[in-house]
Amino acid sequence: MINELNLLWLLLPVAAFSGWWIGRRGNNSKDRSSGSINPDYFKGLNFVLNEQPDKAIEVFIRMLEVDSETVETHLALGNLFRRRGEVDRAIRIHQNLIARPTLNREQRNSALLELGMDYMRSGLLDRAEGLFLELINSGTHLNQAYTQLLEIYQQEKDWDKAITIARKLSAISFESYNPVIAQFYCEHADAALNEGNMRVVKDMVRRAMSFDTDCVRASLIEAQMHQKNGKTKLAIKAYKRVESQDSDYITEVLMPLYECYRNMDRVDEFVEYLRMLVNIYDNISILLMLTELIAEREGENAAIRFISDELKNRPTVKGVDKLIEYALERSEGETHEHLQTIKDLTGQLIDGRAMYKCNSCGFDAKSLHWQCPGCKNWDTVKPVFGVAGE
């Protein structure tokens, strides 16, 4: 209530001026010369003082006579309520504005846009969609209307409509939406992959890559499709493509690549591939997988020497945790207890941290999201790097 009243106190000067202005315009010449304030102002003030903000708003709306000089005041007032989360009040103000027959086309379209934003905020997507389509048909506020429609269709997961709108936005805004369109096609491809419709998967992946040749997600879906079809060599080719598209996502292909090489009984080739990657990238997941394979093939002593040498140049919590794991197997007594304590601490550090972070809004995640749950941007959530990350 206090916040509502604070807002209304800020609106009192606006209402006072409006009341004075309307009083001057509506009275006879004698009254106009006196510049009297509209009595409704005092009625609204009384509602504020008695902590009745809804009634006060009704009075102030009634006072703000809609004409070319007060339309902007209505729009600003509704905007203010929407930003504060008081969407019902914003809707009432904008609906009141649209209902006035004195508005010109430009003013009405501005009010329609604001009302559409109100509906968006309140989750009334069908109503919002109708208003934005009306604006597009009238040829006004195109960029804002298309942008809001794109958000609606993403929320509704109507990817075909989202693709259409994104392409129109690209045309009118001179901003490339190609990477986003590629993600929409990947949504189709993912759904088809889950349904086992490989023909659709192949087509959607092809379309995604035509809009964004660096679309990591499209390569991952293509690789999964080939794996399901038993085309292991093609799967390996698609997985390896990720490195050239965005090396930050190499972590996502390590295990499936290992499975492909193992199924072909060619793990030696995979080990050599990992050795090549270790020399290029500071990625602890690559290092740990290579360490485990060295332990399997050459013994733990070789694995310990390898990871110890690597950690001297690029220490990470995960790497130290792995080294302690090897040391625990060879220790006993008090030394073993101390190492176990340290292992518990490193384990807590690893389990408690986010594995992924959005480069746009900083959203932390335990798993990979192609669309950030926080800011809703696409392809911005990536593995965390550094001492506590990859």
Coordinates of C-alpha atoms in Angstrom, one line a residue:
M1 CA 0.0 0.0 0.0
I2 CA 2.8 2.4 0.8
N3 CA 4.3 2.0 -2.6
E4 CA 1.0 2.6 -4.3
L5 CA 0.5 5.7 -2.3
N6 CA 3.9 7.0 -3.0
L7 CA 3.2 6.7 -6.7
L8 CA -0.1 8.5 -6.3
W9 CA 1.6 11.3 -4.4
L10 CA 3.9 11.7 -7.4
L11 CA 0.9 11.9 -9.7
L12 CA -0.8 14.6 -7.7
P13 CA 1.0 17.5 -9.4
V14 CA 0.0 16.1 -12.8
A15 CA -3.6 15.7 -11.7
A16 CA -3.6 19.2 -10.1
F17 CA -2.4 20.8 -13.3
S18 CA -4.9 18.8 -15.4
G19 CA -7.7 19.7 -13.1
W20 CA -6.7 23.4 -13.3
W21 CA -6.4 23.2 -17.0
I22 CA -9.7 21.4 -17.5
G23 CA -11.4 23.9 -15.1
R24 CA -10.1 26.8 -17.2
R25 CA -11.3 25.2 -20.4
G26 CA -14.7 24.1 -19.1
N27 CA -15.9 27.2 -17.2
N28 CA -17.1 30.5 -18.4
S29 CA -14.7 33.4 -19.0
K30 CA -15.2 34.7 -15.4
D31 CA -14.2 31.3 -14.0
R32 CA -11.3 31.0 -16.4
S33 CA -9.8 34.2 -15.2
S34 CA -9.8 32.9 -11.6
G35 CA -8.0 29.7 -12.7
S36 CA -9.9 27.5 -10.2
I37 CA -8.8 23.9 -9.7
N38 CA -11.2 21.2 -10.7
P39 CA -13.0 19.9 -7.5
D40 CA -12.3 16.3 -8.6
Y41 CA -8.6 17.0 -7.7
F42 CA -9.6 17.4 -4.0
K43 CA -11.7 14.3 -4.2
G44 CA -8.7 12.3 -5.5
L45 CA -6.5 13.8 -2.9
N46 CA -9.0 12.8 -0.2
F47 CA -8.9 9.2 -1.5
V48 CA -5.1 9.3 -1.4
L49 CA -5.1 10.5 2.2
N50 CA -7.6 7.8 3.2
E51 CA -5.4 5.1 1.5
Q52 CA -7.9 4.3 -1.3
P53 CA -5.6 4.3 -4.3
D54 CA -8.0 2.5 -6.7
K55 CA -10.6 5.2 -6.2
A56 CA -8.0 7.9 -6.5
I57 CA -6.8 6.4 -9.9
E58 CA -10.4 6.4 -11.2
V59 CA -10.7 10.1 -10.3
F60 CA -7.4 11.1 -11.8
I61 CA -8.3 9.1 -15.0
R62 CA -11.6 11.0 -15.2
M63 CA -9.8 14.3 -14.7
L64 CA -7.3 13.7 -17.5
E65 CA -9.5 14.7 -20.4
V66 CA -8.3 12.9 -23.5
D67 CA -7.1 15.3 -26.2
S68 CA -3.9 15.9 -28.1
E69 CA -2.4 17.5 -25.0
T70 CA -3.1 14.7 -22.5
V71 CA -2.7 11.5 -24.5
E72 CA 1.0 11.3 -23.6
T73 CA 0.0 11.7 -19.9
H74 CA -2.3 8.7 -20.1
L75 CA 0.3 6.7 -21.9
A76 CA 3.0 7.6 -19.4
L77 CA 0.7 6.8 -16.5
G78 CA -0.2 3.4 -17.8
N79 CA 3.4 2.7 -18.6
L80 CA 4.4 3.5 -15.0
F81 CA 1.8 1.1 -13.6
R82 CA 3.0 -1.7 -15.9
R83 CA 6.6 -1.3 -15.0
R84 CA 5.6 -1.5 -11.3
G85 CA 3.7 -4.8 -12.0
E86 CA 0.3 -3.2 -11.6
V87 CA -0.9 -4.5 -14.9
D88 CA -4.7 -4.3 -14.3
R89 CA -4.4 -0.6 -13.6
A90 CA -2.3 -0.1 -16.8
I91 CA -4.9 -2.0 -18.8
R92 CA -7.7 0.2 -17.4
I93 CA -5.9 3.4 -18.3
H94 CA -5.0 2.3 -21.8
Q95 CA -8.5 0.8 -22.5
N96 CA -10.0 4.1 -21.3
L97 CA -7.7 5.9 -23.7
I98 CA -8.6 3.8 -26.7
A99 CA -12.3 4.2 -26.0
R100 CA -12.1 7.9 -26.6
P101 CA -13.4 8.9 -30.1
T102 CA -11.2 12.0 -30.3
L103 CA -7.9 10.2 -30.8
N104 CA -6.2 10.5 -34.2
R105 CA -4.8 7.4 -35.8
E106 CA -1.3 7.8 -34.5
Q107 CA -2.5 8.3 -30.9
R108 CA -4.7 5.3 -31.1
N109 CA -1.9 3.1 -32.5
S110 CA 0.3 4.2 -29.7
A111 CA -2.4 3.2 -27.2
L112 CA -2.9 -0.1 -28.9
L113 CA 0.8 -0.9 -28.6
E114 CA 0.8 -0.1 -24.9
L115 CA -2.3 -2.2 -24.3
G116 CA -0.7 -5.0 -26.2
M117 CA 2.3 -4.7 -23.9
D118 CA 0.0 -4.8 -20.9
Y119 CA -1.7 -8.0 -22.1
M120 CA 1.8 -9.5 -22.7
R121 CA 2.8 -8.7 -19.1
S122 CA -0.5 -10.2 -17.8
G123 CA -0.1 -13.4 -19.9
L124 CA -3.1 -12.7 -22.1
L125 CA -1.1 -13.7 -25.2
D126 CA -4.1 -14.2 -27.6
R127 CA -5.3 -10.6 -26.9
A128 CA -1.8 -9.2 -27.2
E129 CA -1.3 -11.1 -30.5
G130 CA -4.4 -9.6 -32.0
L131 CA -3.4 -6.1 -31.1
F132 CA 0.1 -6.5 -32.6
L133 CA -1.3 -8.0 -35.8
E134 CA -3.6 -5.0 -36.0
L135 CA -0.7 -2.7 -35.8
I136 CA 1.2 -4.6 -38.4
N137 CA -1.8 -4.4 -40.7
S138 CA -1.9 -0.7 -40.2
G139 CA 1.8 -0.4 -41.0
T140 CA 2.8 1.3 -37.8
H141 CA 5.1 0.4 -34.9
L142 CA 6.3 -2.5 -37.0
N143 CA 9.6 -3.2 -35.3
Q144 CA 8.0 -3.3 -31.8
A145 CA 5.0 -5.3 -32.9
Y146 CA 7.1 -7.9 -34.7
T147 CA 9.4 -8.1 -31.7
Q148 CA 6.5 -8.8 -29.3
L149 CA 5.0 -11.3 -31.7
L150 CA 8.3 -13.1 -31.8
E151 CA 8.3 -13.4 -28.0
I152 CA 4.7 -14.6 -28.1
Y153 CA 5.4 -17.4 -30.6
Q154 CA 8.5 -18.5 -28.7
Q155 CA 6.4 -18.7 -25.5
E156 CA 3.8 -20.8 -27.3
K157 CA 6.5 -22.8 -29.0
D158 CA 5.0 -22.1 -32.4
W159 CA 8.3 -22.3 -34.2
D160 CA 6.9 -22.0 -37.8
K161 CA 5.3 -18.6 -36.9
A162 CA 8.4 -17.6 -35.0
I163 CA 10.5 -18.3 -38.1
T164 CA 8.2 -16.2 -40.3
I165 CA 8.3 -13.3 -37.8
A166 CA 12.1 -13.5 -37.3
R167 CA 12.6 -13.3 -41.1
K168 CA 10.4 -10.3 -41.3
L169 CA 12.3 -8.6 -38.5
S170 CA 15.6 -9.3 -40.3
A171 CA 14.2 -7.5 -43.3
I172 CA 12.9 -4.4 -41.5
S173 CA 15.5 -3.9 -38.8
F174 CA 18.7 -4.7 -40.8
E175 CA 19.6 -6.9 -37.8
S176 CA 20.5 -10.6 -38.5
Y177 CA 18.2 -13.1 -36.8
N178 CA 19.8 -16.0 -38.7
P179 CA 21.3 -17.7 -35.6
V180 CA 17.9 -17.4 -33.8
I181 CA 16.1 -18.9 -36.8
A182 CA 18.6 -21.7 -36.9
Q183 CA 17.6 -22.5 -33.3
F184 CA 13.9 -22.5 -34.2
Y185 CA 14.7 -25.1 -36.9
C186 CA 16.7 -27.1 -34.3
E187 CA 13.6 -27.1 -32.1
H188 CA 11.7 -28.9 -34.9
A189 CA 14.7 -31.2 -35.4
D190 CA 14.8 -32.1 -31.7
A191 CA 11.1 -33.0 -31.7
A192 CA 11.4 -35.1 -34.8
L193 CA 14.5 -36.9 -33.3
N194 CA 12.5 -37.8 -30.2
E195 CA 9.7 -39.1 -32.5
G196 CA 12.1 -41.1 -34.7
N197 CA 11.2 -39.2 -37.8
M198 CA 14.7 -39.1 -39.3
R199 CA 13.6 -37.6 -42.6
V200 CA 12.3 -34.5 -40.9
V201 CA 15.4 -34.3 -38.6
K202 CA 17.7 -34.3 -41.7
D203 CA 15.6 -31.6 -43.4
M204 CA 15.4 -29.3 -40.3
V205 CA 19.2 -29.7 -39.6
R206 CA 19.9 -28.7 -43.2
R207 CA 17.7 -25.6 -42.9
A208 CA 19.3 -24.7 -39.6
M209 CA 22.8 -24.9 -41.0
S210 CA 21.7 -22.8 -44.0
F211 CA 20.9 -20.0 -41.7
D212 CA 23.9 -20.5 -39.3
T213 CA 26.8 -22.6 -40.4
D214 CA 28.2 -22.3 -36.9
C215 CA 25.2 -23.8 -35.2
V216 CA 26.6 -26.2 -32.7
R217 CA 23.2 -27.5 -31.8
A218 CA 22.5 -28.5 -35.4
S219 CA 25.7 -30.5 -35.5
L220 CA 24.9 -32.3 -32.3
I221 CA 21.4 -33.2 -33.5
E222 CA 22.9 -34.4 -36.9
A223 CA 25.4 -36.6 -35.0
Q224 CA 22.7 -38.1 -32.8
M225 CA 20.7 -38.9 -35.9
H226 CA 23.6 -40.7 -37.5
Q227 CA 24.3 -42.6 -34.3
K228 CA 20.7 -43.8 -34.2
N229 CA 20.9 -44.9 -37.8
G230 CA 24.2 -46.8 -37.1
K231 CA 26.2 -44.4 -39.3
T232 CA 29.1 -44.0 -36.8
K233 CA 31.6 -42.4 -39.2
L234 CA 29.1 -39.7 -40.1
A235 CA 28.3 -39.2 -36.5
I236 CA 32.0 -38.7 -35.7
K237 CA 32.3 -36.2 -38.5
A238 CA 29.4 -34.2 -37.2
Y239 CA 30.7 -34.3 -33.6
K240 CA 34.1 -33.1 -34.6
R241 CA 32.6 -30.2 -36.5
V242 CA 31.7 -28.6 -33.2
E243 CA 35.3 -27.7 -32.5
S244 CA 35.5 -25.4 -35.5
Q245 CA 32.0 -24.0 -34.9
D246 CA 32.5 -23.1 -31.2
S247 CA 35.3 -24.7 -29.2
D248 CA 33.6 -23.8 -25.9
Y249 CA 31.2 -26.7 -26.6
I250 CA 33.8 -29.4 -27.0
T251 CA 32.9 -30.7 -23.6
E252 CA 29.5 -31.7 -25.0
V253 CA 30.9 -34.1 -27.6
L254 CA 33.6 -35.9 -25.6
M255 CA 31.5 -38.8 -24.3
P256 CA 29.4 -39.4 -27.4
L257 CA 32.7 -39.4 -29.5
Y258 CA 34.2 -41.9 -27.1
E259 CA 31.2 -44.1 -27.6
C260 CA 31.5 -43.9 -31.4
Y261 CA 35.2 -44.8 -31.4
R262 CA 34.7 -47.6 -28.9
N263 CA 31.9 -49.1 -31.0
M264 CA 34.3 -49.1 -33.9
D265 CA 37.0 -50.6 -31.7
R266 CA 39.2 -47.6 -32.5
V267 CA 39.8 -46.0 -29.1
D268 CA 43.5 -45.4 -29.9
E269 CA 42.4 -42.9 -32.5
F270 CA 40.2 -41.1 -30.0
V271 CA 43.2 -41.0 -27.5
E272 CA 45.3 -39.3 -30.2
Y273 CA 42.4 -36.9 -30.9
L274 CA 42.3 -36.0 -27.2
R275 CA 46.1 -35.5 -27.1
M276 CA 45.7 -33.0 -29.9
L277 CA 42.9 -31.2 -28.1
V278 CA 44.8 -31.0 -24.8
N279 CA 47.7 -29.2 -26.6
I280 CA 45.3 -26.6 -28.0
Y281 CA 42.6 -25.9 -25.3
D282 CA 42.6 -25.3 -21.6
N283 CA 39.7 -27.6 -21.0
I284 CA 39.7 -29.8 -17.9
S285 CA 37.1 -32.2 -19.2
I286 CA 39.4 -33.1 -22.1
L287 CA 42.3 -33.5 -19.7
L288 CA 40.3 -35.8 -17.3
M289 CA 39.0 -38.0 -20.0
L290 CA 42.5 -38.4 -21.5
T291 CA 43.9 -39.1 -18.0
E292 CA 41.3 -41.9 -17.4
L293 CA 42.1 -43.5 -20.8
I294 CA 45.9 -43.4 -20.0
A295 CA 45.1 -45.1 -16.7
E296 CA 43.2 -47.8 -18.5
R297 CA 45.8 -48.4 -21.2
E298 CA 49.1 -47.5 -19.5
G299 CA 48.4 -47.8 -15.8
E300 CA 47.8 -45.4 -13.0
N301 CA 51.4 -44.3 -12.6
A302 CA 51.4 -43.0 -16.1
A303 CA 48.1 -41.2 -15.5
I304 CA 49.3 -39.6 -12.3
R305 CA 52.5 -38.3 -14.0
F306 CA 50.5 -37.0 -16.9
I307 CA 47.8 -35.1 -14.9
S308 CA 50.4 -33.8 -12.4
D309 CA 52.5 -32.2 -15.2
E310 CA 49.4 -30.7 -16.8
L311 CA 48.1 -29.3 -13.5
K312 CA 51.3 -27.4 -12.9
N313 CA 50.5 -25.3 -15.9
R314 CA 46.7 -25.1 -15.6
P315 CA 45.4 -25.9 -12.2
T316 CA 41.7 -26.5 -11.7
V317 CA 39.5 -27.8 -8.9
K318 CA 38.4 -30.8 -11.0
G319 CA 42.0 -31.7 -11.8
V320 CA 43.1 -31.5 -8.2
D321 CA 40.1 -33.6 -7.2
K322 CA 41.2 -36.3 -9.7
L323 CA 44.8 -36.3 -8.5
I324 CA 43.6 -36.7 -4.9
E325 CA 41.5 -39.6 -6.0
Y326 CA 44.5 -41.4 -7.3
A327 CA 46.5 -40.5 -4.2
L328 CA 43.8 -41.9 -1.9
E329 CA 44.0 -45.3 -3.5
R330 CA 47.7 -45.4 -2.5
S331 CA 47.5 -43.9 1.0
E332 CA 46.7 -45.2 4.4
G333 CA 46.4 -44.1 8.0
E334 CA 46.5 -40.5 8.9
T335 CA 47.6 -39.5 5.4
H336 CA 44.6 -41.2 4.0
E337 CA 42.3 -39.3 6.4
H338 CA 43.8 -36.0 5.5
L339 CA 43.5 -36.7 1.8
Q340 CA 39.9 -37.8 2.3
T341 CA 39.1 -34.5 4.0
I342 CA 40.6 -32.5 1.1
K343 CA 38.7 -34.7 -1.3
D344 CA 35.4 -34.0 0.5
L345 CA 36.1 -30.3 0.2
T346 CA 37.0 -30.4 -3.5
G347 CA 33.9 -32.5 -4.1
Q348 CA 31.7 -29.9 -2.4
L349 CA 33.3 -27.1 -4.5
I350 CA 32.6 -29.1 -7.7
D351 CA 29.0 -30.1 -6.7
G352 CA 28.1 -26.6 -5.5
R353 CA 29.1 -24.7 -8.6
A354 CA 27.2 -24.1 -11.8
M355 CA 28.6 -25.9 -14.8
Y356 CA 27.1 -23.4 -17.2
K357 CA 26.6 -19.7 -17.3
C358 CA 24.8 -17.3 -19.6
N359 CA 27.2 -14.9 -21.2
S360 CA 24.3 -12.3 -21.6
C361 CA 22.6 -12.2 -18.1
G362 CA 24.9 -14.3 -15.9
F363 CA 22.2 -17.0 -15.3
D364 CA 23.8 -20.1 -13.6
A365 CA 22.8 -23.6 -14.7
K366 CA 23.6 -27.2 -13.9
S367 CA 22.8 -28.3 -17.4
L368 CA 23.0 -26.9 -20.9
H369 CA 20.1 -24.7 -22.1
W370 CA 20.0 -23.6 -25.7
Q371 CA 17.6 -20.7 -24.7
C372 CA 18.6 -19.0 -21.4
P373 CA 15.8 -19.5 -18.8
G374 CA 16.7 -16.0 -17.4
C375 CA 17.1 -13.6 -20.3
K376 CA 15.5 -15.8 -23.0
N377 CA 18.4 -15.2 -25.4
W378 CA 19.5 -18.1 -27.6
D379 CA 22.9 -19.8 -27.7
T380 CA 24.3 -17.7 -24.8
V381 CA 24.6 -20.4 -22.1
K382 CA 28.0 -22.0 -22.2
P383 CA 30.3 -24.1 -20.0
V384 CA 32.1 -22.3 -17.2
F385 CA 35.9 -22.0 -17.6
G386 CA 38.6 -21.1 -15.2
V387 CA 40.1 -22.6 -12.0
A388 CA 36.6 -23.6 -10.7
G389 CA 35.3 -24.6 -14.2
E390 CA 36.6 -26.2 -17.4

